[in-house]
Amino acid sequence: MTTNSFSAKAHLSVGSHRIELYRLDALARAKVGSVETLPYSLRILLENLLRYEDGKTVSPRDIEAVAGWDPTKRVEHEVQLRPARVLMQDFTGVPAVCDLAAMRDAFVKLGLPGNSINPLRPVDLVIDHSVQVDEYGTDLAFRHNVQKEYERNRERYLFLRWAQQAFDHVKVVPPGTGICHQVNLEYLARVVWSDNGVAYPDSLVGTDSHTTMVNGLGVFGWGVGGIEAEAVMLGQPMAMLIPEVVGVELTGALPAGATATDLVLTVTQLLRKKGVVDKFVEFSGAGLAALSLPDRATIANMAPEYGATMGFFPVDDETIAYLRFTGRSEDHVQLVERYCKENLLWHDARATLRFSDKLALDLGTVEPSLAGPARPQDRVPLRTSRRAWRKAVGGILGDKCGAEAGAIDTWSNEGGHAAPGSLGATAQVTTSHGTFSIGHGSVVIAAITSCTNTSNPSVLLAAGLLARNAVARGLHSKPWVKTSLAPGSQVVTDYLTVAGVMPALQQLGFHLAGYGCTTCIGNSGPVDDAIAQAVKDKDLVVCSVLSGNRNFEGRVNPVVRANYLASPPLVVAYALAGTMNIDLESEPLGTANDGKPVFLRDLWPSPADVAAAIRSAVKKEQFQQRYAHVLDGDDQWRALSVPAGDTFAWDASSTYIRKPSFFDELGPTPRPLTDIAGARVLALLGDSITTDHISPAGNIAKNSPAAKYLEAHGVKPVDFNQYGARRGNHEVMVRGTFANIRLKNLMVPGVEGGVTVHQPDGAQQTIYDAAVRYWEEGVPLVVIAGELYGSGSSRDWAAKGTLLLGVRAVIAKSFERIHRSNLIGMGVLPLQFEPGQDAGSLGLTGKETISVEGIAGGITAKKKLAVKADGKSFAVIARVDTPQEAEYVANGGILQYVLRQRAAQLKK
């Protein structure tokens, strides 16, 4: 299809096969730019443009703009990327498939065949977000948790089985297989595709922020909202500005005692401080040779935490070795190596690349660390962790500890909880595990979980070896700690078993709880009722320690107010300690069988021990066997009765899957845009409002609007399940939008949760109930917020719920990349205060009546709009950054735009 203006199309023989490719060095022959000095990530973008050049969506000027990229300038040039594929997890996948099914219904309504709506790009949907740690610490935990998962999610799984047979190009990886990012790394990712005789670099978008994990394998891609991913599925190019690329030069090697987790927490802190939002980060330098592929994937995984679009590692010998070791065919491995070397995509350590900015990190300076209590970038060196914890608890309790805060640094640690005044509060608790005391800092959850670390044999085997050493000395996890092991693939338990460390992990309570995302996304399951009640009665600040990537407040568990990210071996150590109020360098974890104190240094495995365990326990055959029948599923999956038909038979009584309302009023042409007049403020929010604060997640609280809806539909509280599992029901989700228990709406000072004030009567009520009243009154709504609005996971429901509440615009100091895109995708305007201004400086209280002028007549990229608020006037910038995004806004959203485009094509 390409117009091939630069004569880039060529052929290459690989073994007995002759393939077509688009050569980057053709641009050198055409004297266009200097590809040899271009970052590798931009080379992949450039190849994509060469392959899809058509003179319309991709022009020669676009190719020249990337090839001649000037790192010293912010390039305001839009290009159209066409990713090769789409990756989904079930929380985001179910609503996306609901949208696709509803689009088929809309097509039928327009007189067009419903089955003409199909993904045009391959879609892999991995069911990994629905398992919850209900049972733990027993041999039956895995079986029990999987059984509960099927009981809760039968309707959702039937729907996904229907989608697999109804839509072309859709594969569903069944539950109990692993986490989508680890399955992607170990099995789905190709690095180089060969399709219809054409070879090209692997690229993707995923409906989960941590899609970037596969950047460690040299695959180009990142997380987007489900809305944007649906458009890519349907063949739409993805508009993007040519990004800035920040180079991070790695030197040296990790010292003994430091893990890949410690490294990524260091990188996260470094890059957050630098500021890399909306930028690509590319790693280079001699230090690459010291990092295994799983280590690279660990760093790439947390790109959303350091704010980057990608954290990219170019292809080299380590990439090839990993592909071969994880069971990719020898023919394919040879294709990857030959193609990358032939087409300027093989890492050349001697090359000098041009970057927008550069940083350097000596791996030898990395030290054991945690991050917390509420943000991944807040790294805490392990050697100062006790002092940092004491400072954190003072900050969390605030005025409640008053003058005692001054004594935080000097309190003794006698008994584990001693502290001045209320900071020394304890509660005696009795559970099935015994009677004990807990206090501020007690670790009540210790979870080896998440895609970030459970793909990495070095940290998992380190955890297993530490557990074995602890058991040998007679140590035990504390009885108040909920322990769990939730790996990212079945290969993990294979090699932990071969290494002989599973029995020790189990003796410490780290039994297999499930293969999937658990504690890291809030699926930690309930804390024992007696512990939860004691925490509430005594207002205790208890902790979780998890090997995850997210620790935002209210995310892990509603009982826990301080959450710390840590390496898997440190998770085990804190399960033994049972408290954050400990100096692990100078204080013992416990007492050995011989009566001697046991310190962390006594248990920590040496690098040689870990390396030996990897060599002896991790085998190529494990990957081959586990992925040979990955789509088959277990007996329960195979027994599901698959609905038939090109369109889905919606069940009006279902509380899980309902036809979304986004296309109910869809016409062949969009309605004209109008200004916002007479709007009210639904919420006035501060800085760092995450998608966790906005999008429904975790358990459905009793007496919440969502709970009342479910009860009205005959669902008992025990069967509420969680918001993530009910993402296919917009009625539940809109009631949970802005309902996070830790949300602080400045219109109701001193109150936490989804509460607001209805104007003009001043009635305090839930955000949902207020929104319903405003809708009945015909009043549009806006949300006002501070910096980094929408940071965190790529949750499309943070935008969908905002729209369904009646919000037409969000005015903020700044937006995180994915959420800004999602708002546009739903037709909600992201508006940014001008530099130096915010709600505080303008004196906004949330009581104002708001008007926004300049929308009527059309939105253009970065257009300035005028806002009036009860006599105050100020300008805002429409963060609609590209002409393509302006088209989406004009159509009421990206999916409406795609539907109209597709309908027009079929009618020609």
Tab-separated table of N, CA and C in Angstrom, residues 77-137:
chain	number	residue	atom	x	y	z
A	77	HIS	N	5.088	18.310	15.565
A	77	HIS	CA	4.715	17.665	14.306
A	77	HIS	C	3.978	16.368	14.633
A	78	GLU	N	2.782	16.242	14.086
A	78	GLU	CA	1.962	15.060	14.338
A	78	GLU	C	2.219	13.991	13.293
A	79	VAL	N	2.372	12.755	13.770
A	79	VAL	CA	2.485	11.618	12.861
A	79	VAL	C	1.446	10.575	13.241
A	80	GLN	N	1.207	9.654	12.321
A	80	GLN	CA	0.173	8.640	12.521
A	80	GLN	C	0.837	7.267	12.655
A	81	LEU	N	0.756	6.693	13.841
A	81	LEU	CA	1.336	5.379	14.122
A	81	LEU	C	0.268	4.303	13.961
A	82	ARG	N	0.655	3.182	13.361
A	82	ARG	CA	-0.243	2.030	13.263
A	82	ARG	C	0.400	0.845	13.975
A	83	PRO	N	0.069	0.633	15.242
A	83	PRO	CA	0.638	-0.506	15.972
A	83	PRO	C	0.229	-1.830	15.336
A	84	ALA	N	1.073	-2.821	15.515
A	84	ALA	CA	0.826	-4.133	14.913
A	84	ALA	C	-0.281	-4.895	15.628
A	85	ARG	N	-0.462	-4.624	16.913
A	85	ARG	CA	-1.404	-5.435	17.681
A	85	ARG	C	-1.863	-4.682	18.923
A	86	VAL	N	-2.821	-5.297	19.627
A	86	VAL	CA	-3.387	-4.717	20.853
A	86	VAL	C	-3.369	-5.783	21.940
A	87	LEU	N	-2.971	-5.384	23.147
A	87	LEU	CA	-2.965	-6.275	24.306
A	87	LEU	C	-3.971	-5.753	25.324
A	88	MET	N	-4.763	-6.655	25.888
A	88	MET	CA	-5.761	-6.254	26.886
A	88	MET	C	-5.722	-7.180	28.087
A	89	GLN	N	-6.058	-6.622	29.237
A	89	GLN	CA	-6.410	-7.460	30.384
A	89	GLN	C	-7.926	-7.376	30.569
A	90	ASP	N	-8.475	-8.242	31.413
A	90	ASP	CA	-9.928	-8.384	31.439
A	90	ASP	C	-10.663	-7.198	32.042
A	91	PHE	N	-10.068	-6.498	33.031
A	91	PHE	CA	-10.758	-5.350	33.604
A	91	PHE	C	-11.024	-4.302	32.524
A	92	THR	N	-10.039	-4.039	31.691
A	92	THR	CA	-10.215	-3.071	30.620
A	92	THR	C	-10.762	-3.729	29.366
A	93	GLY	N	-10.535	-5.027	29.217
A	93	GLY	CA	-10.987	-5.730	28.023
A	93	GLY	C	-12.486	-5.912	27.964
A	94	VAL	N	-13.103	-6.217	29.105
A	94	VAL	CA	-14.555	-6.429	29.100
A	94	VAL	C	-15.304	-5.179	28.637
A	95	PRO	N	-15.038	-3.991	29.205
A	95	PRO	CA	-15.762	-2.818	28.689
A	95	PRO	C	-15.430	-2.506	27.233
A	96	ALA	N	-14.215	-2.804	26.803
A	96	ALA	CA	-13.866	-2.581	25.394
A	96	ALA	C	-14.686	-3.494	24.493
A	97	VAL	N	-14.823	-4.753	24.899
A	97	VAL	CA	-15.623	-5.680	24.108
A	97	VAL	C	-17.098	-5.287	24.182
A	98	CYS	N	-17.544	-4.785	25.332
A	98	CYS	CA	-18.918	-4.264	25.433
A	98	CYS	C	-19.135	-3.154	24.405
A	99	ASP	N	-18.159	-2.265	24.301
A	99	ASP	CA	-18.270	-1.171	23.332
A	99	ASP	C	-18.344	-1.721	21.910
A	100	LEU	N	-17.495	-2.707	21.594
A	100	LEU	CA	-17.518	-3.293	20.254
A	100	LEU	C	-18.862	-3.949	19.963
A	101	ALA	N	-19.401	-4.657	20.970
A	101	ALA	CA	-20.705	-5.295	20.787
A	101	ALA	C	-21.795	-4.247	20.592
A	102	ALA	N	-21.729	-3.158	21.347
A	102	ALA	CA	-22.715	-2.079	21.196
A	102	ALA	C	-22.553	-1.374	19.856
A	103	MET	N	-21.317	-1.291	19.350
A	103	MET	CA	-21.093	-0.701	18.034
A	103	MET	C	-21.744	-1.546	16.944
A	104	ARG	N	-21.715	-2.862	17.106
A	104	ARG	CA	-22.426	-3.722	16.148
A	104	ARG	C	-23.922	-3.415	16.171
A	105	ASP	N	-24.477	-3.232	17.378
A	105	ASP	CA	-25.900	-2.891	17.483
A	105	ASP	C	-26.181	-1.551	16.811
A	106	ALA	N	-25.282	-0.582	17.018
A	106	ALA	CA	-25.461	0.738	16.404
A	106	ALA	C	-25.408	0.641	14.887
A	107	PHE	N	-24.538	-0.223	14.376
A	107	PHE	CA	-24.445	-0.406	12.925
A	107	PHE	C	-25.741	-0.998	12.375
A	108	VAL	N	-26.280	-1.978	13.070
A	108	VAL	CA	-27.543	-2.571	12.643
A	108	VAL	C	-28.635	-1.498	12.600
A	109	LYS	N	-28.622	-0.620	13.609
A	109	LYS	CA	-29.609	0.467	13.687
A	109	LYS	C	-29.456	1.430	12.509
A	110	LEU	N	-28.222	1.582	12.010
A	110	LEU	CA	-27.972	2.452	10.861
A	110	LEU	C	-28.219	1.728	9.531
A	111	GLY	N	-28.691	0.476	9.616
A	111	GLY	CA	-28.982	-0.277	8.406
A	111	GLY	C	-27.770	-0.949	7.795
A	112	LEU	N	-26.728	-1.165	8.578
A	112	LEU	CA	-25.495	-1.772	8.093
A	112	LEU	C	-25.280	-3.115	8.794
A	113	PRO	N	-24.544	-4.027	8.165
A	113	PRO	CA	-24.336	-5.347	8.789
A	113	PRO	C	-23.493	-5.253	10.061
A	114	GLY	N	-23.996	-5.806	11.141
A	114	GLY	CA	-23.287	-5.731	12.418
A	114	GLY	C	-21.937	-6.409	12.390
A	115	ASN	N	-21.838	-7.538	11.655
A	115	ASN	CA	-20.569	-8.276	11.652
A	115	ASN	C	-19.484	-7.597	10.828
A	116	SER	N	-19.770	-6.416	10.286
A	116	SER	CA	-18.714	-5.645	9.617
A	116	SER	C	-17.862	-4.879	10.620
A	117	ILE	N	-18.280	-4.885	11.891
A	117	ILE	CA	-17.447	-4.326	12.960
A	117	ILE	C	-16.595	-5.452	13.526
A	118	ASN	N	-15.313	-5.403	13.236
A	118	ASN	CA	-14.359	-6.403	13.704
A	118	ASN	C	-13.027	-5.737	13.953
A	119	PRO	N	-12.258	-6.222	14.901
A	119	PRO	CA	-10.883	-5.743	15.007
A	119	PRO	C	-10.126	-6.032	13.711
A	120	LEU	N	-9.381	-5.059	13.238
A	120	LEU	CA	-8.545	-5.236	12.057
A	120	LEU	C	-7.092	-5.485	12.439
A	121	ARG	N	-6.799	-5.406	13.718
A	121	ARG	CA	-5.481	-5.720	14.261
A	121	ARG	C	-5.638	-6.894	15.232
A	122	PRO	N	-4.644	-7.768	15.333
A	122	PRO	CA	-4.724	-8.865	16.304
A	122	PRO	C	-4.897	-8.339	17.731
A	123	VAL	N	-5.785	-8.983	18.470
A	123	VAL	CA	-6.065	-8.599	19.850
A	123	VAL	C	-5.837	-9.815	20.738
A	124	ASP	N	-4.981	-9.659	21.739
A	124	ASP	CA	-4.774	-10.692	22.758
A	124	ASP	C	-5.338	-10.180	24.069
A	125	LEU	N	-6.322	-10.884	24.595
A	125	LEU	CA	-6.945	-10.492	25.861
A	125	LEU	C	-6.613	-11.548	26.899
A	126	VAL	N	-5.892	-11.156	27.931
A	126	VAL	CA	-5.443	-12.086	28.964
A	126	VAL	C	-6.268	-11.836	30.226
A	127	ILE	N	-6.958	-12.856	30.691
A	127	ILE	CA	-7.786	-12.719	31.904
A	127	ILE	C	-6.877	-12.890	33.115
A	128	ASP	N	-6.549	-11.764	33.758
A	128	ASP	CA	-5.566	-11.823	34.847
A	128	ASP	C	-5.911	-10.925	36.030
A	129	HIS	N	-6.945	-10.107	35.916
A	129	HIS	CA	-7.222	-9.113	36.951
A	129	HIS	C	-8.366	-9.507	37.890
A	130	SER	N	-8.928	-10.694	37.720
A	130	SER	CA	-10.151	-11.029	38.454
A	130	SER	C	-9.936	-11.947	39.646
A	131	VAL	N	-8.742	-12.516	39.768
A	131	VAL	CA	-8.482	-13.387	40.911
A	131	VAL	C	-8.197	-12.536	42.145
A	132	GLN	N	-8.705	-12.961	43.279
A	132	GLN	CA	-8.573	-12.211	44.529
A	132	GLN	C	-8.048	-13.144	45.621
A	133	VAL	N	-7.273	-12.579	46.544
A	133	VAL	CA	-6.712	-13.393	47.628
A	133	VAL	C	-7.752	-13.510	48.748
A	134	ASP	N	-8.708	-14.393	48.532
A	134	ASP	CA	-9.700	-14.662	49.583
A	134	ASP	C	-9.120	-15.604	50.623
A	135	GLU	N	-8.496	-16.671	50.139
A	135	GLU	CA	-7.853	-17.618	51.056
A	135	GLU	C	-6.353	-17.528	50.869
A	136	TYR	N	-5.615	-17.674	51.948
A	136	TYR	CA	-4.159	-17.577	51.867
A	136	TYR	C	-3.547	-18.486	52.919
A	137	GLY	N	-2.277	-18.776	52.725
A	137	GLY	CA	-1.525	-19.505	53.738
A	137	GLY	C	-1.901	-20.966	53.887
